[in-house]
Amino acid sequence: MIRGPKPKVEWVDRDGVAGARELGLLGWRERQWLFLDGPEGPEPAWLWLTEQGLPMLPDRWNSAFRTANLRCDQVLLAPPERVVKRELRLAEVRGKSPYATPHAARHFVSA
């Protein structure tokens, strides 16, 4: 990958043909099949992977987050608190159970 204001991806396909394209012009279907050279061979450049290490489709991301959010609600909220829809909950109840989405994960930074 070439960094800069318009990052560019370079690749060699399975037939040995080289190619290059601006990263911003690639769709998610193309991005999910990009690999990086890792210490033990090619590694997926895709952030969300299945348990088998394969690229996870975007609709599956939402399902995984939805399931995790429901599990947090079940563990952290009392039964009467779970009956009220999330958008109507009082702030003190809403703050007891974390809520995350794949889009929100874009805004987290590691230290």
Short mmCIF file of N, CA and C in Angstrom, two decimals:
data_model
loop_
_atom_site.label_atom_id
_atom_site.label_comp_id
_atom_site.label_asym_id
_atom_site.label_seq_id
_atom_site.Cartn_x
_atom_site.Cartn_y
_atom_site.Cartn_z
N MET A 1 0.84 -1.17 0.00
CA MET A 1 0.00 0.00 0.00
C MET A 1 0.89 1.23 0.00
N ILE A 2 0.50 2.20 -0.77
CA ILE A 2 1.22 3.47 -0.85
C ILE A 2 0.41 4.49 -0.06
N ARG A 3 1.01 5.05 0.99
CA ARG A 3 0.31 6.01 1.84
C ARG A 3 0.38 7.41 1.24
N GLY A 4 -0.44 8.30 1.76
CA GLY A 4 -0.46 9.68 1.29
C GLY A 4 -1.89 10.19 1.29
N PRO A 5 -2.12 11.35 0.70
CA PRO A 5 -3.46 11.92 0.68
C PRO A 5 -4.47 11.01 -0.02
N LYS A 6 -4.02 10.29 -1.02
CA LYS A 6 -4.88 9.33 -1.74
C LYS A 6 -4.16 7.98 -1.74
N PRO A 7 -4.33 7.20 -0.65
CA PRO A 7 -3.63 5.91 -0.57
C PRO A 7 -3.94 5.04 -1.78
N LYS A 8 -2.96 4.29 -2.18
CA LYS A 8 -3.08 3.43 -3.35
C LYS A 8 -2.72 2.00 -2.96
N VAL A 9 -3.45 1.05 -3.49
CA VAL A 9 -3.19 -0.36 -3.22
C VAL A 9 -2.56 -0.98 -4.46
N GLU A 10 -1.53 -1.75 -4.23
CA GLU A 10 -0.89 -2.49 -5.33
C GLU A 10 -1.05 -3.96 -5.04
N TRP A 11 -1.23 -4.77 -6.07
CA TRP A 11 -1.43 -6.19 -5.86
C TRP A 11 -0.89 -7.00 -7.02
N VAL A 12 -0.81 -8.28 -6.75
CA VAL A 12 -0.51 -9.26 -7.79
C VAL A 12 -1.58 -10.33 -7.65
N ASP A 13 -2.33 -10.58 -8.73
CA ASP A 13 -3.41 -11.57 -8.62
C ASP A 13 -2.85 -12.99 -8.74
N ARG A 14 -3.74 -13.96 -8.64
CA ARG A 14 -3.28 -15.37 -8.64
C ARG A 14 -2.62 -15.79 -9.94
N ASP A 15 -2.84 -15.02 -11.01
CA ASP A 15 -2.20 -15.33 -12.29
C ASP A 15 -0.89 -14.58 -12.47
N GLY A 16 -0.47 -13.83 -11.43
CA GLY A 16 0.79 -13.11 -11.49
C GLY A 16 0.69 -11.74 -12.14
N VAL A 17 -0.53 -11.29 -12.42
CA VAL A 17 -0.72 -9.99 -13.07
C VAL A 17 -0.77 -8.90 -12.00
N ALA A 18 0.08 -7.89 -12.16
CA ALA A 18 0.15 -6.78 -11.20
C ALA A 18 -0.93 -5.75 -11.51
N GLY A 19 -1.40 -5.08 -10.46
CA GLY A 19 -2.39 -4.03 -10.63
C GLY A 19 -2.25 -3.01 -9.52
N ALA A 20 -2.90 -1.88 -9.70
CA ALA A 20 -2.88 -0.82 -8.68
C ALA A 20 -4.16 0.00 -8.83
N ARG A 21 -4.63 0.53 -7.69
CA ARG A 21 -5.84 1.34 -7.70
C ARG A 21 -5.88 2.18 -6.43
N GLU A 22 -6.51 3.33 -6.54
CA GLU A 22 -6.69 4.19 -5.37
C GLU A 22 -7.61 3.46 -4.39
N LEU A 23 -7.19 3.39 -3.13
CA LEU A 23 -7.94 2.66 -2.11
C LEU A 23 -9.37 3.16 -2.00
N GLY A 24 -9.58 4.47 -2.06
CA GLY A 24 -10.92 5.04 -1.94
C GLY A 24 -11.86 4.65 -3.05
N LEU A 25 -11.34 4.13 -4.14
CA LEU A 25 -12.18 3.73 -5.28
C LEU A 25 -12.61 2.27 -5.20
N LEU A 26 -12.05 1.53 -4.24
CA LEU A 26 -12.42 0.12 -4.09
C LEU A 26 -13.71 0.01 -3.29
N GLY A 27 -14.60 -0.85 -3.72
CA GLY A 27 -15.82 -1.14 -2.98
C GLY A 27 -15.53 -2.15 -1.88
N TRP A 28 -16.49 -2.37 -0.99
CA TRP A 28 -16.26 -3.30 0.12
C TRP A 28 -16.02 -4.71 -0.38
N ARG A 29 -16.65 -5.09 -1.48
CA ARG A 29 -16.43 -6.46 -2.01
C ARG A 29 -15.00 -6.64 -2.47
N GLU A 30 -14.40 -5.60 -3.04
CA GLU A 30 -13.00 -5.68 -3.46
C GLU A 30 -12.07 -5.61 -2.25
N ARG A 31 -12.40 -4.75 -1.30
CA ARG A 31 -11.55 -4.59 -0.11
C ARG A 31 -11.48 -5.86 0.73
N GLN A 32 -12.59 -6.62 0.76
CA GLN A 32 -12.59 -7.80 1.62
C GLN A 32 -11.60 -8.86 1.16
N TRP A 33 -11.13 -8.78 -0.06
CA TRP A 33 -10.19 -9.79 -0.56
C TRP A 33 -8.75 -9.29 -0.65
N LEU A 34 -8.48 -8.15 0.01
CA LEU A 34 -7.10 -7.66 0.06
C LEU A 34 -6.34 -8.36 1.19
N PHE A 35 -5.10 -8.68 0.94
CA PHE A 35 -4.24 -9.32 1.93
C PHE A 35 -2.95 -8.52 2.06
N LEU A 36 -2.35 -8.58 3.24
CA LEU A 36 -1.08 -7.93 3.51
C LEU A 36 -0.01 -9.01 3.70
N ASP A 37 1.23 -8.66 3.42
CA ASP A 37 2.32 -9.59 3.69
C ASP A 37 2.59 -9.59 5.18
N GLY A 38 2.32 -10.70 5.84
CA GLY A 38 2.57 -10.83 7.27
C GLY A 38 3.81 -11.66 7.53
N PRO A 39 4.23 -11.76 8.80
CA PRO A 39 5.43 -12.52 9.12
C PRO A 39 5.30 -14.01 8.80
N GLU A 40 4.07 -14.52 8.78
CA GLU A 40 3.86 -15.95 8.48
C GLU A 40 3.14 -16.15 7.15
N GLY A 41 3.17 -15.15 6.29
CA GLY A 41 2.50 -15.24 5.00
C GLY A 41 1.37 -14.24 4.90
N PRO A 42 0.53 -14.37 3.86
CA PRO A 42 -0.55 -13.40 3.65
C PRO A 42 -1.55 -13.39 4.81
N GLU A 43 -1.98 -12.17 5.19
CA GLU A 43 -2.97 -11.97 6.26
C GLU A 43 -4.08 -11.09 5.70
N PRO A 44 -5.34 -11.37 6.03
CA PRO A 44 -6.42 -10.52 5.54
C PRO A 44 -6.27 -9.08 6.03
N ALA A 45 -6.48 -8.13 5.14
CA ALA A 45 -6.45 -6.71 5.52
C ALA A 45 -7.82 -6.30 6.07
N TRP A 46 -8.81 -7.15 5.93
CA TRP A 46 -10.17 -6.90 6.37
C TRP A 46 -10.24 -6.96 7.89
N LEU A 47 -10.87 -5.98 8.52
CA LEU A 47 -10.92 -5.91 9.98
C LEU A 47 -11.81 -7.00 10.58
N TRP A 48 -12.98 -7.21 10.03
CA TRP A 48 -13.95 -8.13 10.61
C TRP A 48 -13.80 -9.51 9.97
N LEU A 49 -13.36 -10.48 10.77
CA LEU A 49 -13.14 -11.84 10.26
C LEU A 49 -14.04 -12.82 11.00
N THR A 50 -14.38 -13.90 10.32
CA THR A 50 -15.15 -14.97 10.95
C THR A 50 -14.23 -15.78 11.84
N GLU A 51 -14.79 -16.74 12.55
CA GLU A 51 -13.98 -17.60 13.41
C GLU A 51 -12.98 -18.41 12.59
N GLN A 52 -13.27 -18.59 11.31
CA GLN A 52 -12.36 -19.32 10.43
C GLN A 52 -11.28 -18.41 9.82
N GLY A 53 -11.34 -17.11 10.15
CA GLY A 53 -10.35 -16.17 9.62
C GLY A 53 -10.67 -15.63 8.25
N LEU A 54 -11.89 -15.84 7.78
CA LEU A 54 -12.30 -15.34 6.47
C LEU A 54 -13.03 -14.01 6.63
N PRO A 55 -13.06 -13.18 5.58
CA PRO A 55 -13.77 -11.90 5.68
C PRO A 55 -15.24 -12.09 6.01
N MET A 56 -15.73 -11.29 6.98
CA MET A 56 -17.13 -11.35 7.39
C MET A 56 -17.91 -10.32 6.58
N LEU A 57 -19.05 -10.72 6.03
CA LEU A 57 -19.87 -9.80 5.25
C LEU A 57 -20.46 -8.72 6.15
N PRO A 58 -20.63 -7.50 5.63
CA PRO A 58 -21.11 -6.39 6.45
C PRO A 58 -22.44 -6.65 7.18
N ASP A 59 -23.37 -7.36 6.58
CA ASP A 59 -24.64 -7.61 7.28
C ASP A 59 -24.42 -8.50 8.50
N ARG A 60 -23.38 -9.28 8.50
CA ARG A 60 -23.06 -10.12 9.66
C ARG A 60 -22.46 -9.30 10.80
N TRP A 61 -21.80 -8.19 10.47
CA TRP A 61 -21.27 -7.32 11.52
C TRP A 61 -22.41 -6.83 12.39
N ASN A 62 -23.46 -6.32 11.73
CA ASN A 62 -24.61 -5.80 12.48
C ASN A 62 -25.22 -6.87 13.36
N SER A 63 -25.32 -8.06 12.85
CA SER A 63 -25.89 -9.18 13.62
C SER A 63 -25.03 -9.48 14.85
N ALA A 64 -23.73 -9.48 14.68
CA ALA A 64 -22.83 -9.76 15.80
C ALA A 64 -22.95 -8.68 16.88
N PHE A 65 -23.03 -7.41 16.48
CA PHE A 65 -23.17 -6.33 17.45
C PHE A 65 -24.54 -6.38 18.13
N ARG A 66 -25.59 -6.67 17.35
CA ARG A 66 -26.93 -6.76 17.92
C ARG A 66 -26.98 -7.86 18.99
N THR A 67 -26.41 -9.01 18.69
CA THR A 67 -26.38 -10.12 19.63
C THR A 67 -25.59 -9.74 20.89
N ALA A 68 -24.45 -9.09 20.72
CA ALA A 68 -23.65 -8.66 21.87
C ALA A 68 -24.40 -7.65 22.72
N ASN A 69 -25.09 -6.71 22.09
CA ASN A 69 -25.87 -5.72 22.84
C ASN A 69 -26.98 -6.37 23.65
N LEU A 70 -27.66 -7.35 23.05
CA LEU A 70 -28.72 -8.06 23.78
C LEU A 70 -28.15 -8.85 24.96
N ARG A 71 -26.99 -9.47 24.76
CA ARG A 71 -26.37 -10.22 25.86
C ARG A 71 -25.99 -9.29 27.01
N CYS A 72 -25.49 -8.11 26.69
CA CYS A 72 -25.16 -7.13 27.73
C CYS A 72 -26.43 -6.73 28.49
N ASP A 73 -27.51 -6.49 27.76
CA ASP A 73 -28.78 -6.13 28.41
C ASP A 73 -29.23 -7.23 29.37
N GLN A 74 -29.13 -8.48 28.93
CA GLN A 74 -29.58 -9.60 29.75
C GLN A 74 -28.78 -9.72 31.04
N VAL A 75 -27.51 -9.44 30.96
CA VAL A 75 -26.63 -9.60 32.12
C VAL A 75 -26.66 -8.38 33.04
N LEU A 76 -26.74 -7.19 32.48
CA LEU A 76 -26.54 -5.98 33.26
C LEU A 76 -27.82 -5.26 33.70
N LEU A 77 -28.95 -5.58 33.08
CA LEU A 77 -30.19 -4.89 33.44
C LEU A 77 -31.15 -5.82 34.18
N ALA A 78 -31.88 -5.27 35.12
CA ALA A 78 -32.93 -6.01 35.83
C ALA A 78 -34.09 -6.23 34.86
N PRO A 79 -34.89 -7.29 35.05
CA PRO A 79 -36.01 -7.56 34.14
C PRO A 79 -36.91 -6.34 33.87
N PRO A 80 -37.30 -5.55 34.88
CA PRO A 80 -38.15 -4.39 34.56
C PRO A 80 -37.46 -3.35 33.67
N GLU A 81 -36.13 -3.26 33.78
CA GLU A 81 -35.40 -2.30 32.95
C GLU A 81 -35.32 -2.75 31.50
N ARG A 82 -35.32 -4.06 31.27
CA ARG A 82 -35.20 -4.59 29.90
C ARG A 82 -36.49 -4.45 29.11
N VAL A 83 -37.63 -4.25 29.78
CA VAL A 83 -38.92 -4.19 29.09
C VAL A 83 -39.05 -2.91 28.27
N VAL A 84 -38.45 -1.83 28.76
CA VAL A 84 -38.54 -0.54 28.07
C VAL A 84 -37.56 -0.53 26.89
N LYS A 85 -38.02 -0.07 25.73
CA LYS A 85 -37.15 -0.01 24.55
C LYS A 85 -35.95 0.88 24.83
N ARG A 86 -34.84 0.54 24.23
CA ARG A 86 -33.58 1.25 24.48
C ARG A 86 -33.72 2.75 24.28
N GLU A 87 -34.39 3.20 23.22
CA GLU A 87 -34.46 4.64 22.95
C GLU A 87 -35.30 5.40 23.98
N LEU A 88 -36.11 4.70 24.78
CA LEU A 88 -36.95 5.35 25.78
C LEU A 88 -36.39 5.24 27.20
N ARG A 89 -35.32 4.50 27.37
CA ARG A 89 -34.78 4.28 28.72
C ARG A 89 -34.25 5.55 29.34
N LEU A 90 -34.36 5.63 30.64
CA LEU A 90 -33.78 6.75 31.38
C LEU A 90 -32.26 6.69 31.28
N ALA A 91 -31.63 7.82 31.39
CA ALA A 91 -30.18 7.89 31.24
C ALA A 91 -29.45 6.96 32.20
N GLU A 92 -29.94 6.87 33.46
CA GLU A 92 -29.23 6.01 34.43
C GLU A 92 -29.36 4.53 34.07
N VAL A 93 -30.48 4.15 33.45
CA VAL A 93 -30.64 2.76 33.02
C VAL A 93 -29.85 2.54 31.74
N ARG A 94 -29.90 3.49 30.83
CA ARG A 94 -29.20 3.39 29.56
C ARG A 94 -27.70 3.25 29.80
N GLY A 95 -27.17 3.94 30.80
CA GLY A 95 -25.75 3.90 31.08
C GLY A 95 -25.26 2.60 31.70
N LYS A 96 -26.16 1.76 32.18
CA LYS A 96 -25.76 0.49 32.80
C LYS A 96 -25.34 -0.55 31.77
N SER A 97 -25.88 -0.46 30.59
CA SER A 97 -25.62 -1.46 29.58
C SER A 97 -24.96 -0.81 28.36
N PRO A 98 -23.77 -1.25 27.97
CA PRO A 98 -23.11 -0.65 26.80
C PRO A 98 -23.90 -0.94 25.52
N TYR A 99 -23.76 -0.08 24.56
CA TYR A 99 -24.41 -0.26 23.26
C TYR A 99 -23.41 0.14 22.20
N ALA A 100 -23.16 -0.73 21.27
CA ALA A 100 -22.17 -0.45 20.23
C ALA A 100 -22.70 -0.86 18.87
N THR A 101 -22.20 -0.21 17.85
CA THR A 101 -22.51 -0.53 16.46
C THR A 101 -21.21 -0.61 15.68
N PRO A 102 -21.21 -1.28 14.52
CA PRO A 102 -19.98 -1.30 13.72
C PRO A 102 -19.53 0.12 13.34
N HIS A 103 -20.48 1.00 13.06
CA HIS A 103 -20.12 2.37 12.69
C HIS A 103 -19.45 3.08 13.87
N ALA A 104 -19.97 2.88 15.07
CA ALA A 104 -19.39 3.52 16.26
C ALA A 104 -17.96 3.05 16.48
N ALA A 105 -17.65 1.81 16.08
CA ALA A 105 -16.30 1.28 16.27
C ALA A 105 -15.26 2.06 15.47
N ARG A 106 -15.68 2.77 14.44
CA ARG A 106 -14.75 3.59 13.66
C ARG A 106 -14.15 4.72 14.48
N HIS A 107 -14.86 5.11 15.53
CA HIS A 107 -14.46 6.28 16.30
C HIS A 107 -13.58 5.96 17.50
N PHE A 108 -13.36 4.66 17.75
CA PHE A 108 -12.50 4.27 18.86
C PHE A 108 -11.05 4.29 18.39
N VAL A 109 -10.20 4.79 19.23
CA VAL A 109 -8.77 4.78 18.91
C VAL A 109 -8.04 4.05 20.03
N SER A 110 -7.00 3.36 19.67
CA SER A 110 -6.22 2.65 20.70
C SER A 110 -5.11 3.58 21.20
N ALA A 111 -4.74 3.35 22.43
CA ALA A 111 -3.70 4.21 23.03
C ALA A 111 -2.33 3.71 22.65
#
